[in-house]
Short mmCIF file of C-alpha atoms in Angstrom, two decimals:
data_model
loop_
_atom_site.label_atom_id
_atom_site.label_comp_id
_atom_site.label_asym_id
_atom_site.label_seq_id
_atom_site.Cartn_x
_atom_site.Cartn_y
_atom_site.Cartn_z
CA PRO A 1006 -7.44 9.41 -0.51
CA ALA A 1007 -8.93 6.90 -2.84
CA GLY A 1008 -12.77 5.14 -2.01
CA GLY A 1009 -12.05 1.97 0.11
CA TRP A 1010 -9.00 3.64 2.52
CA MET A 1011 -9.31 3.15 5.81
CA ALA A 1012 -5.90 4.20 8.12
CA TYR A 1013 -3.01 5.34 6.46
CA ALA A 1014 -0.09 7.48 7.34
CA VAL A 1015 1.09 10.36 4.71
CA GLY A 1016 4.36 11.65 4.81
CA ALA A 1017 5.90 15.57 4.11
CA VAL A 1018 9.11 15.35 2.69
CA PRO A 1019 12.08 18.32 3.50
CA GLU A 1020 11.02 21.62 1.70
CA GLY A 1021 12.81 22.26 -1.91
CA THR A 1022 12.63 18.43 -2.25
CA GLU A 1023 12.46 17.57 -6.13
CA ARG A 1024 11.27 14.10 -5.76
CA ILE A 1025 11.94 10.88 -3.76
CA THR A 1026 14.19 8.67 -5.79
CA ARG A 1027 13.75 5.73 -3.27
CA MET A 1028 11.40 4.42 -0.45
CA GLU A 1029 11.77 0.78 0.96
CA MET A 1030 10.07 -1.20 3.82
CA THR A 1031 9.63 -4.71 5.16
CA TRP A 1032 6.70 -6.13 7.19
CA LYS A 1033 5.45 -9.64 7.95
CA VAL A 1034 2.46 -11.09 6.15
CA GLY A 1035 -0.03 -11.37 8.42
CA ALA A 1036 -2.00 -14.15 10.08
CA ALA A 1037 -4.78 -16.01 7.75
CA PRO A 1038 -7.96 -14.80 8.22
CA GLU A 1039 -11.30 -17.21 7.81
CA PRO A 1040 -11.62 -17.83 4.15
CA SER A 1041 -14.29 -15.56 2.59
CA ASN A 1042 -15.34 -13.11 -0.16
CA ALA A 1043 -13.32 -10.24 1.36
CA PHE A 1044 -10.05 -8.58 -0.36
CA PHE A 1045 -8.15 -6.27 1.39
CA SER A 1046 -4.42 -5.28 1.15
CA PRO A 1047 -1.68 -3.29 3.14
CA TRP A 1048 0.77 -1.68 0.96
CA PHE A 1049 2.89 1.54 1.13
CA GLY A 1050 3.58 3.93 -1.82
CA ILE A 1051 4.14 7.35 -3.66
CA ASP A 1052 2.17 9.93 -5.64
CA PRO A 1053 3.08 12.85 -7.53
CA ALA A 1054 1.58 16.07 -5.66
CA ASP A 1055 -1.85 15.76 -7.98
CA ASN A 1056 -2.23 12.32 -6.53
CA LEU A 1057 -3.05 10.84 -10.07
CA ASN A 1058 -0.24 8.57 -10.80
CA LEU A 1059 0.44 5.77 -7.82
CA ILE A 1060 3.24 3.67 -7.33
CA GLN A 1061 2.91 0.56 -4.87
CA PRO A 1062 4.24 -2.87 -3.81
CA VAL A 1063 0.88 -3.96 -2.60
CA ASN A 1064 -0.13 -7.28 -0.24
CA PRO A 1065 -3.60 -8.42 -1.00
CA TRP A 1066 -5.73 -11.13 0.76
CA LEU A 1067 -7.27 -13.12 -2.05
CA GLY A 1068 -10.19 -14.37 -0.04
CA ASN A 1069 -8.30 -17.37 0.62
CA GLY A 1070 -4.75 -16.35 0.50
CA TRP A 1071 -2.06 -13.75 0.53
CA ALA A 1072 -0.62 -12.10 -2.72
CA MET A 1073 2.00 -10.30 -3.45
CA TYR A 1074 3.03 -8.02 -6.75
CA THR A 1075 3.46 -4.33 -7.74
CA GLU A 1076 1.34 -2.28 -9.21
CA TYR A 1077 1.00 1.28 -10.98
CA PHE A 1078 -2.40 3.13 -10.95
CA GLN A 1079 -2.81 6.03 -13.08
CA TRP A 1080 -6.11 7.93 -13.09
CA SER A 1081 -5.96 10.03 -16.15
CA PRO A 1082 -5.93 9.19 -18.84
CA GLU A 1083 -6.65 5.65 -16.95
CA ASP A 1084 -3.84 2.95 -16.92
CA ASN A 1085 -3.36 -0.02 -14.81
CA SER A 1086 -0.08 -2.22 -14.87
CA ASN A 1087 0.76 -5.00 -12.39
CA SER A 1088 3.84 -6.62 -12.12
CA PRO A 1089 3.39 -10.67 -12.16
CA GLN A 1090 1.24 -11.89 -8.67
CA GLN A 1091 3.18 -14.31 -6.60
CA SER A 1092 1.55 -16.29 -3.72
CA VAL A 1093 2.75 -15.39 -0.19
CA GLU A 1094 2.66 -17.12 3.37
CA ALA A 1095 1.23 -15.81 6.85
CA GLY A 1096 4.22 -14.72 8.71
CA GLN A 1097 6.40 -14.53 5.57
CA HIS A 1098 8.44 -11.38 5.16
CA LEU A 1099 8.44 -9.00 2.45
CA LYS A 1100 10.44 -6.42 1.49
CA GLY A 1101 9.16 -3.48 -1.50
CA SER A 1102 11.29 -0.89 -2.97
CA LEU A 1103 10.65 1.86 -5.30
CA VAL A 1104 13.48 3.43 -7.03
CA TYR A 1105 14.38 6.19 -9.08
CA ASN A 1106 16.38 6.04 -12.73
CA GLN A 1107 17.34 9.78 -13.70
CA ASN A 1108 18.46 8.22 -17.13
CA SER A 1109 15.37 6.50 -17.98
CA ASP A 1110 12.81 9.35 -15.66
CA SER A 1111 11.37 5.97 -14.51
CA TYR A 1112 10.76 3.97 -11.49
CA PHE A 1113 11.88 0.55 -10.75
CA LEU A 1114 9.05 -1.55 -8.71
CA ASN A 1115 10.07 -4.55 -6.71
CA GLN A 1116 8.56 -6.73 -4.00
CA THR A 1117 10.41 -9.73 -2.73
CA ILE A 1118 9.46 -12.43 -0.05
CA LEU A 1119 13.02 -12.49 2.16
CA GLU A 1120 12.61 -16.19 2.66
CA THR A 1121 12.20 -17.36 -0.69
CA GLY A 1122 13.69 -14.65 -2.97
CA VAL A 1123 10.79 -14.88 -5.00
CA SER A 1124 10.49 -11.28 -6.67
CA SER A 1125 8.02 -9.35 -8.70
CA THR A 1126 9.07 -6.57 -10.36
CA GLN A 1127 7.81 -3.78 -13.14
CA THR A 1128 9.34 -0.39 -14.72
CA VAL A 1129 7.37 2.55 -14.54
CA LYS A 1130 7.59 5.58 -16.61
CA CYS A 1131 6.85 9.00 -15.05
CA GLN A 1132 3.71 10.37 -17.03
CA ASN A 1133 4.80 13.91 -18.31
CA GLY A 1134 7.95 13.92 -16.43
CA LYS A 1135 5.56 14.02 -12.82
CA LYS A 1136 7.82 14.30 -9.86
CA PHE A 1137 6.91 11.90 -7.07
CA THR A 1138 6.83 13.68 -3.41
CA LEU A 1139 3.97 12.06 -1.46
CA PRO A 1140 4.64 9.24 0.45
CA TYR A 1141 2.25 6.96 2.08
CA VAL A 1142 1.36 3.75 4.03
CA VAL A 1143 -2.35 2.19 3.80
CA TYR A 1144 -4.67 -0.44 4.45
CA GLU A 1145 -7.38 -0.74 1.90
CA LYS A 1146 -10.72 -1.86 1.22
CA VAL A 1147 -13.29 -1.95 3.64
CA PHE A 1148 -15.25 -5.12 4.87
CA PRO A 1149 -17.05 -6.51 8.45
CA CYS A 1150 -14.22 -6.52 10.97
CA ASN A 1151 -14.09 -10.24 11.23
CA SER A 1152 -12.80 -10.42 7.71
CA TYR A 1153 -9.30 -9.03 8.78
CA PRO A 1154 -6.43 -10.71 9.97
CA PRO A 1155 -6.85 -12.12 13.70
CA ASP A 1156 -3.37 -10.61 14.68
CA GLU A 1157 -4.60 -7.21 14.27
CA ILE A 1158 -1.64 -5.06 13.16
CA VAL A 1159 1.07 -5.01 10.46
CA THR A 1160 4.37 -3.16 11.17
CA PHE A 1161 6.35 -1.52 7.89
CA ASN A 1162 9.69 -1.47 9.47
CA ASP A 1163 13.24 -0.86 8.21
CA ILE A 1164 11.63 2.20 6.22
CA VAL A 1165 14.51 4.19 4.17
CA VAL A 1166 13.51 7.42 2.33
CA GLU A 1167 15.94 8.91 -0.23
CA CYS A 1168 15.15 12.86 -1.51
CA ASP A 1169 17.01 13.83 -4.28
CA GLY A 1170 19.67 11.07 -3.97
CA LYS A 1171 19.97 11.38 -0.47
CA ASP A 1172 18.92 9.98 2.77
CA CYS A 1173 16.36 12.22 4.08
CA THR A 1174 14.65 8.97 6.38
CA LYS A 1175 14.52 10.90 9.60
CA ASP A 1176 13.41 14.12 7.84
CA VAL A 1177 10.02 12.73 6.85
CA GLN A 1178 7.36 14.14 8.68
CA TRP A 1179 4.61 11.50 8.80
CA GLU A 1180 1.17 11.99 9.96
CA SER A 1181 -1.45 9.62 11.29
CA LYS A 1182 -5.33 9.79 9.43
CA VAL A 1183 -8.16 7.98 8.74
CA LYS A 1184 -10.43 8.08 5.93
CA ASP A 1185 -12.92 5.48 7.11
CA PRO A 1186 -12.98 4.37 10.83
CA ASN A 1187 -13.53 1.01 10.07
CA CYS A 1188 -13.17 -1.88 12.96
CA ASN A 1189 -11.33 1.19 14.94
CA MET A 1190 -8.32 1.18 12.18
CA LYS A 1191 -5.24 3.40 13.20
CA ALA A 1192 -1.90 4.48 11.81
CA ASN A 1193 0.74 4.44 14.45
CA ILE A 1194 3.80 6.33 13.61
CA ILE A 1195 6.49 4.56 15.83
CA SER A 1196 9.47 6.19 14.71
CA PRO A 1197 10.70 7.58 11.42
CA THR A 1198 11.74 3.83 10.24
CA SER A 1199 8.52 2.08 11.29
CA ILE A 1200 4.82 2.72 10.95
CA SER A 1201 2.43 0.07 12.04
CA ILE A 1202 -1.56 0.09 11.22
CA THR A 1203 -3.85 -1.73 13.67
CA TRP A 1204 -7.47 -2.91 13.95
CA ASP A 1205 -10.26 -4.63 16.14
CA THR A 1206 -11.83 -7.74 14.82
CA SER A 1207 -14.06 -7.90 17.29
CA ALA A 1208 -15.34 -4.30 16.55
CA LYS A 1209 -18.86 -3.57 15.01
CA SER A 1210 -19.07 -2.52 11.52
CA LYS A 1211 -21.13 -0.45 9.44
CA TYR A 1212 -20.44 -3.06 6.82
CA ASP A 1213 -21.75 -6.08 8.79
CA ASN A 1214 -25.18 -5.89 7.07
CA TYR A 1215 -23.90 -5.58 3.40
CA THR A 1216 -24.60 -8.35 1.08
CA THR A 1217 -21.29 -9.91 -0.70
CA ALA A 1218 -22.64 -8.31 -3.80
CA GLU A 1219 -22.93 -4.70 -2.22
CA LEU A 1220 -19.74 -5.39 -0.73
CA LEU A 1221 -17.77 -6.40 -3.98
CA GLU A 1222 -19.71 -3.48 -5.44
CA LEU A 1223 -18.68 -0.92 -2.64
CA ASN A 1224 -15.18 -1.86 -2.97
CA GLY A 1225 -14.75 -1.77 -6.87
CA ARG A 1226 -12.27 -3.61 -8.98
CA ASP A 1227 -10.12 -0.93 -9.63
CA GLY A 1228 -6.27 -0.37 -8.50
CA TRP A 1229 -4.70 -3.46 -7.24
CA ALA A 1230 -7.91 -5.00 -6.90
CA ALA A 1231 -8.51 -5.04 -10.84
CA ALA A 1232 -6.37 -8.25 -10.48
CA LEU A 1233 -8.62 -9.98 -8.86
#
C-alpha cells in the first residue's frame, strides 16, 4: 500500500490465474463535505504482483467538489497518465471498468456517470508484458475526520471480476485491511459483489493539529493527486 492509504480491501484470485481480464464496480458519489483544503478519493484498481503499475478509476474530492477520471501510475520508471477529468455531483452513480485487450496487451480504463452517460477513458499498455492479478478497493489520503463525507460510507456494488476471460467474481477471496486507522476507516466485505468502506467523521485524528501546509506535504501530489 502506498502512503496515504487508510482502509482497503485486497483480493486473491484463484490459483493458476494468469491475469484479471475484466473488473467492474459501481458506487454512489458521497455527500459533499464542507469545503476545505482536503483532497481524498475512494477508488478500485488492479496491480501486477510487484505492485508497481496501478490502473484505477478514481473519484476524488477536490476541496470544493467531486471529480472522476481514470489513472495509471507506474513507479519505475515513474510515469503518470490521467484521462480527462469530469465533474460529478454528490448522489450520482459511477461505473468503472478495467478491460484487458489481448491483441494489444493493454487495458481499456473507463469511468462513466450513469445518470448522464459522460465518460472518461484511456488505454494503458502493460509494461514489459506484466500480468495484472491484484485487485484493490481503497480510500486514500489522510486528513482530519470532519473533512470526509458526512454520510460516512461508500459502497462498491455490482462487482464483476473475470480471470483469463471467465467470470471468477465469486472465487475472489477479499480481505479487509487497514494501513492507517485514521477516523476508524474500515473496509467491509459484504459479499463477492459488494464491498463498503466506512468511517467516523466525529472521531479524533492524529492529523487534527497538522497545519494545511503539513497536510499537503504529508499527502503529496503523487498518483491521482498529481492532477490537483
